[in-house]
Coordinates of C-alpha atoms and ligand atoms in Angstrom, one line a residue:
M1 CA 0.0 0.0 0.0
T2 CA 1.8 3.1 -1.2
T3 CA -0.8 5.7 -2.0
P4 CA -3.6 7.5 -0.2
A5 CA -7.2 7.1 -1.0
E6 CA -7.2 7.0 -4.7
P7 CA -9.6 9.7 -5.8
A8 CA -12.5 8.2 -7.7
S9 CA -14.2 10.1 -10.4
A10 CA -17.1 12.1 -9.0
A11 CA -19.5 9.4 -10.1
A12 CA -23.1 9.8 -9.4
P13 CA -24.3 7.5 -6.7
A14 CA -26.0 4.4 -7.8
P15 CA -29.8 4.8 -8.3
S16 CA -30.4 3.2 -5.0
G17 CA -28.6 6.0 -3.3
R18 CA -25.7 3.7 -2.3
L19 CA -22.2 4.8 -2.0
P20 CA -20.0 4.7 -5.1
S21 CA -18.0 1.5 -5.3
G22 CA -15.4 1.4 -2.6
G23 CA -16.8 4.5 -0.9
I24 CA -13.7 6.5 -1.9
P25 CA -14.3 10.2 -1.7
P26 CA -14.1 12.2 -4.9
A27 CA -11.1 14.3 -5.7
R28 CA -10.8 17.8 -4.3
T29 CA -11.6 20.6 -6.7
P30 CA -9.2 23.5 -7.4
S31 CA -11.8 25.9 -5.9
D32 CA -11.0 24.5 -2.4
S33 CA -7.7 26.3 -2.1
D34 CA -9.2 29.5 -3.5
S35 CA -12.0 29.8 -1.1
P36 CA -11.8 32.1 1.9
T37 CA -10.8 30.4 5.2
P38 CA -13.9 30.1 7.5
P39 CA -13.7 30.4 11.3
P40 CA -12.1 27.3 12.9
L41 CA -14.3 24.3 12.9
A42 CA -17.1 26.0 10.9
P43 CA -18.4 23.7 8.3
P44 CA -17.1 24.5 4.8
P45 CA -19.5 26.5 2.7
L46 CA -21.6 24.2 0.5
A47 CA -20.0 25.6 -2.7
A48 CA -16.5 25.1 -1.4
R49 CA -16.8 21.5 -0.1
P50 CA -14.9 19.0 -2.2
S51 CA -17.0 18.0 -5.1
A52 CA -20.0 16.6 -3.3
P53 CA -21.7 13.7 -4.9
A54 CA -24.5 14.3 -7.4
R55 CA -27.3 16.0 -5.6
Q56 CA -29.6 13.0 -5.4
L57 CA -33.0 13.5 -3.6
R58 CA -33.8 11.1 -0.9
A59 CA -36.7 10.7 1.5
W60 CA -37.2 8.5 4.5
H61 CA -40.1 7.9 6.7
A62 CA -39.1 7.1 10.3
E63 CA -41.6 5.4 12.6
L64 CA -39.8 7.2 15.4
A65 CA -36.9 9.6 15.2
W66 CA -35.0 11.5 17.9
L67 CA -34.9 15.2 16.9
P68 CA -33.0 18.1 18.4
G69 CA -35.1 20.1 20.9
R70 CA -38.1 17.9 20.4
G71 CA -37.1 14.5 21.6
V72 CA -38.6 11.4 20.0
C73 CA -41.3 12.1 17.5
S74 CA -43.5 9.8 15.4
D75 CA -44.1 9.6 11.7
V76 CA -41.1 11.7 10.7
L77 CA -40.6 12.6 7.1
I78 CA -36.8 13.2 6.5
E79 CA -35.7 14.6 3.2
A80 CA -32.2 15.1 1.8
E81 CA -30.5 16.5 -1.2
G82 CA -27.0 15.1 -1.8
D83 CA -25.3 14.7 1.5
R84 CA -27.4 17.2 3.5
F85 CA -30.8 17.1 5.1
T86 CA -33.2 19.6 3.6
A87 CA -36.3 19.1 5.7
V88 CA -37.4 17.2 8.8
T89 CA -41.2 17.0 9.4
P90 CA -42.7 15.1 12.3
Q91 CA -46.3 13.9 12.6
T92 CA -46.5 13.1 8.9
P93 CA -48.2 9.8 8.3
A94 CA -46.8 8.1 5.2
G95 CA -50.4 7.6 3.9
D96 CA -50.9 11.3 3.8
L97 CA -48.0 12.0 1.4
P98 CA -48.4 12.5 -2.3
A99 CA -48.1 9.4 -4.4
D100 CA -44.8 10.4 -6.1
L101 CA -43.1 11.0 -2.8
R102 CA -44.6 7.9 -1.3
G103 CA -43.2 5.9 -4.2
R104 CA -39.6 6.8 -3.5
L105 CA -39.9 6.8 0.3
T106 CA -37.6 4.5 2.3
R107 CA -39.4 3.2 5.4
L108 CA -37.5 3.1 8.6
P109 CA -39.3 1.0 11.2
G110 CA -37.9 1.4 14.7
L111 CA -36.1 4.4 16.3
T112 CA -34.0 6.5 14.0
L113 CA -31.0 8.4 15.5
P114 CA -28.4 10.7 14.0
G115 CA -25.1 9.0 13.0
M116 CA -23.0 8.2 16.0
A117 CA -19.4 9.4 16.5
N118 CA -16.8 7.2 18.0
A119 CA -14.6 9.9 19.5
H120 CA -11.7 7.7 20.5
S121 CA -10.4 4.6 18.7
H122 CA -7.2 2.7 18.3
A123 CA -8.2 0.4 15.4
F124 CA -5.5 -2.1 15.8
H125 CA -6.4 -2.9 19.4
R126 CA -9.3 -4.9 17.9
A127 CA -6.9 -7.7 17.3
L128 CA -6.5 -8.2 21.0
R129 CA -10.2 -8.7 21.8
G130 CA -10.6 -11.9 23.9
I131 CA -6.9 -12.5 24.1
T132 CA -6.0 -10.0 26.8
Q133 CA -9.1 -10.9 28.8
V134 CA -7.7 -14.3 29.8
G135 CA -5.9 -14.7 33.2
L136 CA -4.7 -11.9 35.4
G137 CA -3.0 -8.8 34.4
T138 CA -2.9 -5.0 34.7
F139 CA -3.0 -2.0 32.3
W140 CA 0.7 -2.4 31.9
T141 CA 0.7 -6.1 31.0
W142 CA -2.1 -5.4 28.5
R143 CA 0.1 -2.7 27.0
E144 CA 2.9 -5.1 26.5
R145 CA 0.6 -7.4 24.5
M146 CA -0.7 -4.5 22.5
Y147 CA 2.9 -3.6 21.6
Q148 CA 3.4 -7.1 20.1
V149 CA 0.6 -6.5 17.7
A150 CA 1.8 -3.0 16.9
A151 CA 5.2 -4.5 16.0
R152 CA 3.7 -6.7 13.3
L153 CA 1.6 -4.3 11.4
D154 CA 2.6 -2.8 8.0
P155 CA 0.6 -0.5 5.8
D156 CA -1.1 -3.4 3.9
S157 CA -2.1 -5.4 7.0
Y158 CA -3.2 -2.2 8.8
L159 CA -5.4 -1.2 5.9
A160 CA -7.1 -4.6 5.9
L161 CA -7.5 -4.7 9.7
A162 CA -8.8 -1.1 10.0
R163 CA -11.1 -1.5 7.0
A164 CA -12.7 -4.5 8.8
V165 CA -12.8 -2.7 12.2
Y166 CA -14.4 0.4 10.6
A167 CA -16.9 -1.9 8.9
E168 CA -17.8 -3.4 12.3
M169 CA -18.2 0.2 13.5
A170 CA -20.6 1.0 10.6
L171 CA -22.7 -2.0 11.5
A172 CA -22.9 -0.6 15.0
G173 CA -24.2 2.7 13.8
I174 CA -20.9 4.6 14.0
T175 CA -20.7 7.0 11.0
C176 CA -17.6 8.9 12.1
V177 CA -14.5 7.7 13.9
G178 CA -11.8 9.7 15.7
E179 CA -8.7 7.6 15.1
F180 CA -6.0 8.3 17.7
H181 CA -3.1 7.3 15.4
Y182 CA 0.4 6.8 16.6
L183 CA 1.7 3.8 14.7
H184 CA 3.5 6.0 12.2
H185 CA 6.8 4.4 11.1
G186 CA 8.3 1.2 10.0
P187 CA 10.2 -1.3 12.3
G188 CA 12.8 0.4 14.4
G189 CA 11.3 3.7 13.7
T190 CA 12.5 4.0 10.1
P191 CA 10.0 6.1 8.2
Y192 CA 8.2 4.7 5.1
A193 CA 8.9 6.3 1.7
D194 CA 5.9 8.4 2.5
P195 CA 6.1 9.1 6.2
N196 CA 2.3 9.2 6.4
E197 CA 1.8 5.9 4.8
M198 CA 0.2 4.3 7.8
G199 CA -2.1 7.4 8.4
R200 CA -3.2 7.2 4.7
A201 CA -3.9 3.5 5.1
L202 CA -6.4 4.5 7.9
I203 CA -8.0 7.2 5.8
T204 CA -8.4 4.7 2.9
A205 CA -9.8 2.1 5.3
A206 CA -12.5 4.4 6.6
A207 CA -13.4 5.4 3.0
Q208 CA -13.6 1.7 2.0
A209 CA -15.8 1.0 5.0
G210 CA -17.9 4.0 4.1
I211 CA -17.5 6.1 7.3
R212 CA -16.1 9.5 8.1
I213 CA -12.7 9.8 9.9
T214 CA -10.8 12.4 11.8
L215 CA -7.2 11.3 11.7
L216 CA -5.9 12.4 15.1
D217 CA -2.3 12.3 14.2
T218 CA -0.6 11.6 17.5
C219 CA 2.7 13.0 18.7
Y220 CA 4.5 10.3 20.8
L221 CA 8.1 11.1 21.7
S222 CA 9.1 9.3 24.8
G223 CA 8.5 5.9 26.4
G224 CA 7.1 7.3 29.6
L225 CA 7.8 9.1 32.9
S226 CA 9.0 7.1 35.9
R227 CA 7.3 7.6 39.2
R228 CA 10.2 9.9 40.1
G229 CA 9.5 12.0 37.0
E230 CA 12.4 10.8 34.9
R231 CA 11.8 10.6 31.2
Q232 CA 12.4 7.3 29.5
P233 CA 13.4 6.9 25.9
L234 CA 11.3 5.1 23.3
A235 CA 12.1 1.4 23.2
G236 CA 11.0 -1.7 21.3
A237 CA 7.7 -1.3 19.4
Q238 CA 7.5 2.3 20.7
L239 CA 10.2 3.3 18.2
R240 CA 7.6 3.1 15.5
F241 CA 5.5 5.7 17.2
G242 CA 8.1 8.4 17.5
D243 CA 9.1 11.5 15.5
R244 CA 12.3 13.3 16.2
D245 CA 10.6 16.1 18.1
G246 CA 7.5 18.3 18.1
E247 CA 8.6 20.2 15.0
A248 CA 9.3 17.0 13.1
W249 CA 5.8 15.8 14.1
A250 CA 4.3 19.0 12.8
A251 CA 6.2 18.8 9.4
R252 CA 4.9 15.3 8.9
A253 CA 1.4 16.3 9.9
D254 CA 1.6 19.1 7.4
A255 CA 2.6 16.7 4.7
L256 CA -0.7 14.9 5.0
G257 CA -2.0 17.8 2.9
A258 CA -5.1 19.1 4.6
D259 CA -6.8 21.9 2.7
S260 CA -7.7 25.3 4.2
H261 CA -10.7 23.7 5.9
G262 CA -8.7 20.9 7.5
L263 CA -10.2 18.4 5.1
L264 CA -8.1 15.5 3.7
S265 CA -11.0 14.3 1.5
L266 CA -14.7 14.4 1.5
L267 CA -14.9 12.0 4.3
A268 CA -11.6 12.7 6.2
R269 CA -10.5 15.5 8.4
A270 CA -7.1 16.2 9.9
G271 CA -6.7 16.4 13.7
A272 CA -3.8 16.3 16.2
A273 CA -3.1 14.5 19.4
I274 CA -0.7 14.7 22.3
H275 CA -0.5 11.0 23.3
S276 CA -0.2 11.9 27.0
V277 CA 2.0 13.9 29.4
R278 CA 3.9 10.7 29.7
A279 CA 4.8 10.5 26.0
V280 CA 5.3 14.2 25.1
P281 CA 7.6 16.5 27.1
L282 CA 6.2 19.9 27.8
E283 CA 8.7 21.7 25.7
Q284 CA 7.7 19.5 22.7
M285 CA 3.9 20.0 23.1
H286 CA 4.0 23.6 21.9
A287 CA 4.6 22.6 18.2
V288 CA 1.6 20.3 18.3
I289 CA -0.7 22.8 20.0
A290 CA 0.5 25.5 17.5
W291 CA -0.2 23.2 14.5
A292 CA -3.7 22.5 15.7
Q293 CA -4.4 26.1 16.4
R294 CA -3.1 27.2 13.0
I295 CA -5.5 25.0 11.0
G296 CA -8.3 25.0 13.6
A297 CA -8.0 21.2 14.1
P298 CA -9.3 19.2 17.0
L299 CA -6.6 18.5 19.6
H300 CA -7.0 15.3 21.7
A301 CA -4.9 13.9 24.6
H302 CA -5.1 10.9 27.0
L303 CA -5.4 12.4 30.5
S304 CA -5.0 10.8 33.9
E305 CA -6.0 7.3 32.9
Q306 CA -3.9 5.8 35.7
P307 CA -2.8 7.2 39.0
A308 CA 0.8 6.4 38.1
E309 CA 0.5 9.1 35.4
N310 CA -0.5 11.7 38.0
E311 CA 2.4 10.7 40.3
A312 CA 5.0 10.9 37.5
C313 CA 3.6 14.2 36.2
L314 CA 3.6 15.8 39.7
A315 CA 7.2 14.6 40.2
A316 CA 8.4 15.9 36.9
Y317 CA 6.5 19.2 36.7
R318 CA 4.9 19.8 40.1
R319 CA 1.6 20.0 38.3
T320 CA -1.2 17.5 37.5
P321 CA -1.6 16.4 33.9
A322 CA -4.6 18.7 33.5
E323 CA -2.7 21.6 35.0
L324 CA 0.2 21.0 32.6
L325 CA -2.1 20.9 29.6
Y326 CA -3.9 24.0 30.8
D327 CA -0.7 25.9 31.3
A328 CA 0.5 24.8 27.8
D329 CA -2.7 26.3 26.3
A330 CA -3.8 22.9 25.1
L331 CA -7.3 23.0 26.6
G332 CA -10.4 24.8 25.1
P333 CA -13.5 24.2 23.0
R334 CA -11.5 22.4 20.2
A335 CA -9.7 20.1 22.7
T336 CA -10.7 16.7 24.1
V337 CA -9.2 14.9 27.1
V338 CA -9.7 11.2 26.9
H339 CA -10.5 9.2 30.1
A340 CA -10.0 12.0 32.7
T341 CA -10.4 9.3 35.3
H342 CA -8.1 10.3 38.2
L343 CA -8.7 14.0 38.5
V344 CA -7.6 15.9 41.6
G345 CA -7.5 19.4 43.0
R346 CA -8.7 22.0 40.5
D347 CA -8.5 19.7 37.4
V348 CA -12.3 19.6 37.0
E349 CA -12.5 23.4 37.2
L350 CA -9.8 23.8 34.6
L351 CA -11.3 21.4 32.1
G352 CA -14.9 22.6 32.6
G353 CA -14.0 26.3 32.6
S354 CA -12.1 25.9 29.3
R355 CA -15.1 24.0 27.8
T356 CA -12.8 21.1 26.9
F357 CA -14.6 17.9 25.8
A358 CA -14.2 14.9 28.1
C359 CA -14.2 11.6 26.3
F360 CA -15.3 8.6 28.3
C361 CA -14.6 5.0 27.2
P362 CA -16.4 3.0 29.9
T363 CA -16.0 -0.5 28.5
T364 CA -12.2 0.0 28.1
E365 CA -11.9 1.8 31.4
A366 CA -13.6 -1.2 33.1
D367 CA -11.6 -3.7 31.1
L368 CA -8.3 -2.1 32.0
A369 CA -9.4 -1.5 35.6
D370 CA -8.7 2.2 35.1
G371 CA -11.4 3.4 37.5
I372 CA -14.5 5.5 37.1
G373 CA -14.0 9.2 36.1
P374 CA -16.2 12.0 37.4
A375 CA -18.5 12.3 34.4
R376 CA -21.3 14.2 36.1
E377 CA -18.9 16.6 37.8
L378 CA -17.2 17.4 34.5
A379 CA -20.5 17.9 32.7
A380 CA -21.7 20.2 35.4
A381 CA -18.5 22.2 35.3
G382 CA -18.9 22.8 31.5
C383 CA -17.3 19.8 29.7
P384 CA -19.4 18.4 26.9
L385 CA -19.1 14.6 27.1
T386 CA -18.2 12.3 24.3
L387 CA -17.8 8.5 24.0
G388 CA -15.2 6.2 22.5
T389 CA -14.6 2.5 22.0
D390 CA -10.9 3.0 22.6
S391 CA -9.4 -0.5 22.9
Q392 CA -12.3 -2.1 21.0
A393 CA -13.0 -4.4 24.0
V394 CA -16.4 -4.1 22.4
I395 CA -17.7 -1.8 19.6
D396 CA -21.1 -0.8 20.9
M397 CA -21.9 2.9 21.5
F398 CA -25.1 2.1 23.5
E399 CA -22.9 0.2 26.0
E400 CA -20.5 3.1 26.2
A401 CA -23.4 5.5 26.7
R402 CA -25.1 3.7 29.5
G403 CA -21.7 2.9 31.0
V404 CA -21.3 6.5 31.9
E405 CA -24.6 6.5 33.9
L406 CA -24.1 3.1 35.3
G407 CA -20.6 3.9 36.4
E408 CA -21.9 7.0 38.3
R409 CA -24.5 4.8 40.0
L410 CA -21.9 2.3 41.1
A411 CA -19.6 5.0 42.4
S412 CA -22.3 7.1 44.1
G413 CA -25.0 4.6 45.2
Q414 CA -27.6 6.8 43.6
R415 CA -29.5 6.5 40.3
G416 CA -30.4 9.1 37.7
H417 CA -27.3 11.2 37.0
F418 CA -27.8 11.5 33.2
R419 CA -31.0 11.6 31.1
S420 CA -31.0 9.4 28.1
G421 CA -31.0 12.4 25.9
E422 CA -27.8 13.7 27.4
L423 CA -26.1 10.3 26.8
A424 CA -27.5 10.2 23.2
R425 CA -26.1 13.7 22.7
A426 CA -22.6 12.5 23.8
A427 CA -22.8 9.7 21.2
T428 CA -23.9 12.0 18.4
T429 CA -23.8 15.8 18.4
D430 CA -21.0 16.4 20.9
G431 CA -19.0 13.5 19.6
H432 CA -19.0 14.9 16.1
A433 CA -18.2 18.4 17.3
S434 CA -15.2 17.1 19.2
L435 CA -13.9 15.5 15.9
G436 CA -14.3 18.7 13.9
W437 CA -17.7 17.9 12.3
P438 CA -20.0 20.3 14.0
D439 CA -22.5 20.0 11.2
A440 CA -23.1 16.3 11.8
G441 CA -24.9 14.3 14.5
E442 CA -28.3 15.9 14.3
I443 CA -31.4 15.1 12.3
A444 CA -32.0 18.7 11.2
A445 CA -32.2 20.6 7.9
G446 CA -28.7 21.6 6.8
A447 CA -26.9 18.9 8.8
I448 CA -24.9 16.1 7.2
A449 CA -27.4 13.4 6.3
D450 CA -26.4 10.5 8.5
L451 CA -29.0 8.2 10.0
V452 CA -28.9 5.2 12.2
T453 CA -32.1 3.1 12.7
V454 CA -32.4 0.7 15.6
A455 CA -34.9 -2.1 15.4
L456 CA -37.4 -2.2 18.3
D457 CA -38.7 -5.7 17.6
S458 CA -35.5 -7.6 18.5
T459 CA -35.4 -10.1 21.3
R460 CA -33.7 -7.5 23.5
L461 CA -36.1 -4.7 22.8
A462 CA -39.5 -6.3 22.0
G463 CA -42.3 -5.0 24.2
A464 CA -44.4 -1.9 24.5
T465 CA -42.5 1.2 23.2
T466 CA -43.9 4.7 23.1
P467 CA -42.2 7.9 21.9
R468 CA -41.7 8.8 25.5
T469 CA -39.8 5.5 26.4
A470 CA -38.1 4.7 23.1
L471 CA -34.8 6.6 23.6
A472 CA -34.3 5.3 27.2
K473 CA -35.0 1.8 26.0
V474 CA -32.4 2.0 23.3
I475 CA -29.8 3.7 25.4
F476 CA -30.2 1.3 28.4
A477 CA -31.0 -1.9 26.6
A478 CA -30.0 -2.0 22.9
S479 CA -26.9 -3.5 21.6
A480 CA -24.9 -2.8 18.4
A481 CA -26.6 -5.9 16.9
D482 CA -30.0 -4.0 17.0
V483 CA -28.8 -1.5 14.4
R484 CA -30.6 -2.2 11.2
N485 CA -30.0 0.6 8.7
V486 CA -27.2 3.2 8.4
V487 CA -27.1 6.1 6.0
V488 CA -23.9 8.2 5.6
G489 CA -24.0 11.5 3.7
G490 CA -27.4 10.6 2.2
A491 CA -26.3 7.2 0.9
D492 CA -27.2 3.8 2.2
L493 CA -24.3 2.0 3.9
V494 CA -26.0 -0.6 6.0
V495 CA -29.3 -2.1 4.9
D496 CA -31.2 -4.6 7.1
G497 CA -28.0 -5.3 9.0
H498 CA -25.9 -5.9 5.9
H499 CA -22.9 -3.7 5.1
L500 CA -23.0 -2.8 1.4
L501 CA -19.3 -2.2 0.9
V502 CA -17.8 -5.0 3.0
D503 CA -19.8 -8.0 2.2
D504 CA -18.7 -10.4 5.0
V505 CA -17.5 -8.3 8.0
P506 CA -16.8 -11.2 10.3
A507 CA -14.7 -12.9 7.6
A508 CA -12.8 -9.7 7.0
L509 CA -12.1 -9.3 10.7
S510 CA -11.0 -12.9 11.1
A511 CA -8.6 -12.8 8.1
A512 CA -7.1 -9.4 9.1
I513 CA -6.6 -10.4 12.8
T514 CA -5.2 -13.8 12.0
A515 CA -2.6 -12.1 9.8
V516 CA -1.3 -9.9 12.6
L517 CA -1.3 -12.3 15.5
D518 CA 1.7 -14.5 16.4
Ligands
ZN25 ZN1 -6.7 5.5 23.9

């Protein structure tokens, strides 16, 4: 694998509204670079967006749909032109519609949600599912096994693995992934001919699986901090993660070639990440932060996942990890801290006051025995919450969403910390905003036309459902297997539980994982 997503001709979608073969985004047009730069994170103006697919008209009729500001409504007519919704009209029985509209209507029985955003993913960790669950172990022994897989991946095997993992995400209703990507270089840290070959493999993988990606290109420079605050050099598989310094990271990130809107293709956006205060010295963070600020890109960082990180950071800097990021000007409404589990002192105040997103990954945090972060406290302080599948222990956004509430219940001995609408918002609107897609994650006119329909007649969900109970039922009882239909950018991606671009997702996963395990 040597090239980035091969731009396909801007072919019109198939008559069914399905994605063009391979889901590869069309090439950018010259007008992109000529158009004025919008404010950071503003959606590109329609005329400036990279040649959007032919502006096909679509119409869906949702039995139930979750709409912003209105909650769950019945009989919702949803219309789109090209990749944007044009109108959303509740209380519109299909039988009342004119015959020509009724004839091209796609019926969506069940509850229809906006596309979900997986705000924190390491695609290759999927290969470890079930393997690291056996026997005893800690976060650190899990990390050693993860490094063994990292050591075996190359651009071709990573493309195959990530394509299958992103297809699994699509089947789970995830239409956008934030890929926290640090496996940059070849064995021993030798760059590939194109130093971004691994990142481009991920972008291609997402396109082939039909979902949107924000490539959170991650700066990872040192092997960690000892408990006494001594910095350790990269070693073993970690050598593949490292750039020379922050400036070298920024030069490589620049070479990805984002346009003036931060877009890498129709379905891909550039973002940045500081792996953690363990992996990036303070003096090297500045280049990463400046790069993200310059192009208005999302900036993500792991934060206080383990108490040992706090101890080491306090020893090295006399500040907590949150204080260090705050002092470095890394926090703010374009920033996301991932985990935020072991917060102390004024950490919550700094994160909330700066309106930094807090990304919770409850299934991974439970699997790795990280602990339970202060989700309610962070939300109350001003942090929008987002959700991630992180280590891919499972890929199920409903489980992540309810995990936030259930964790609070276990920690506090009380119920009812988050309404189901707040948890759904974390999985959709706020997740997309944290990844630089503020115009996705809502079923509303003008938004990107992504839809996820959850069947309500499965074994898990069968029983009386009303508009008042439907969202809570799905958030607290649905699984990824209940997702029936997924639409991305106005085009069908999953129909009746079948992925249209990756025909046999389990077989693709099995082949890709077998290829990278010892
Ligand atoms: Zn992570």
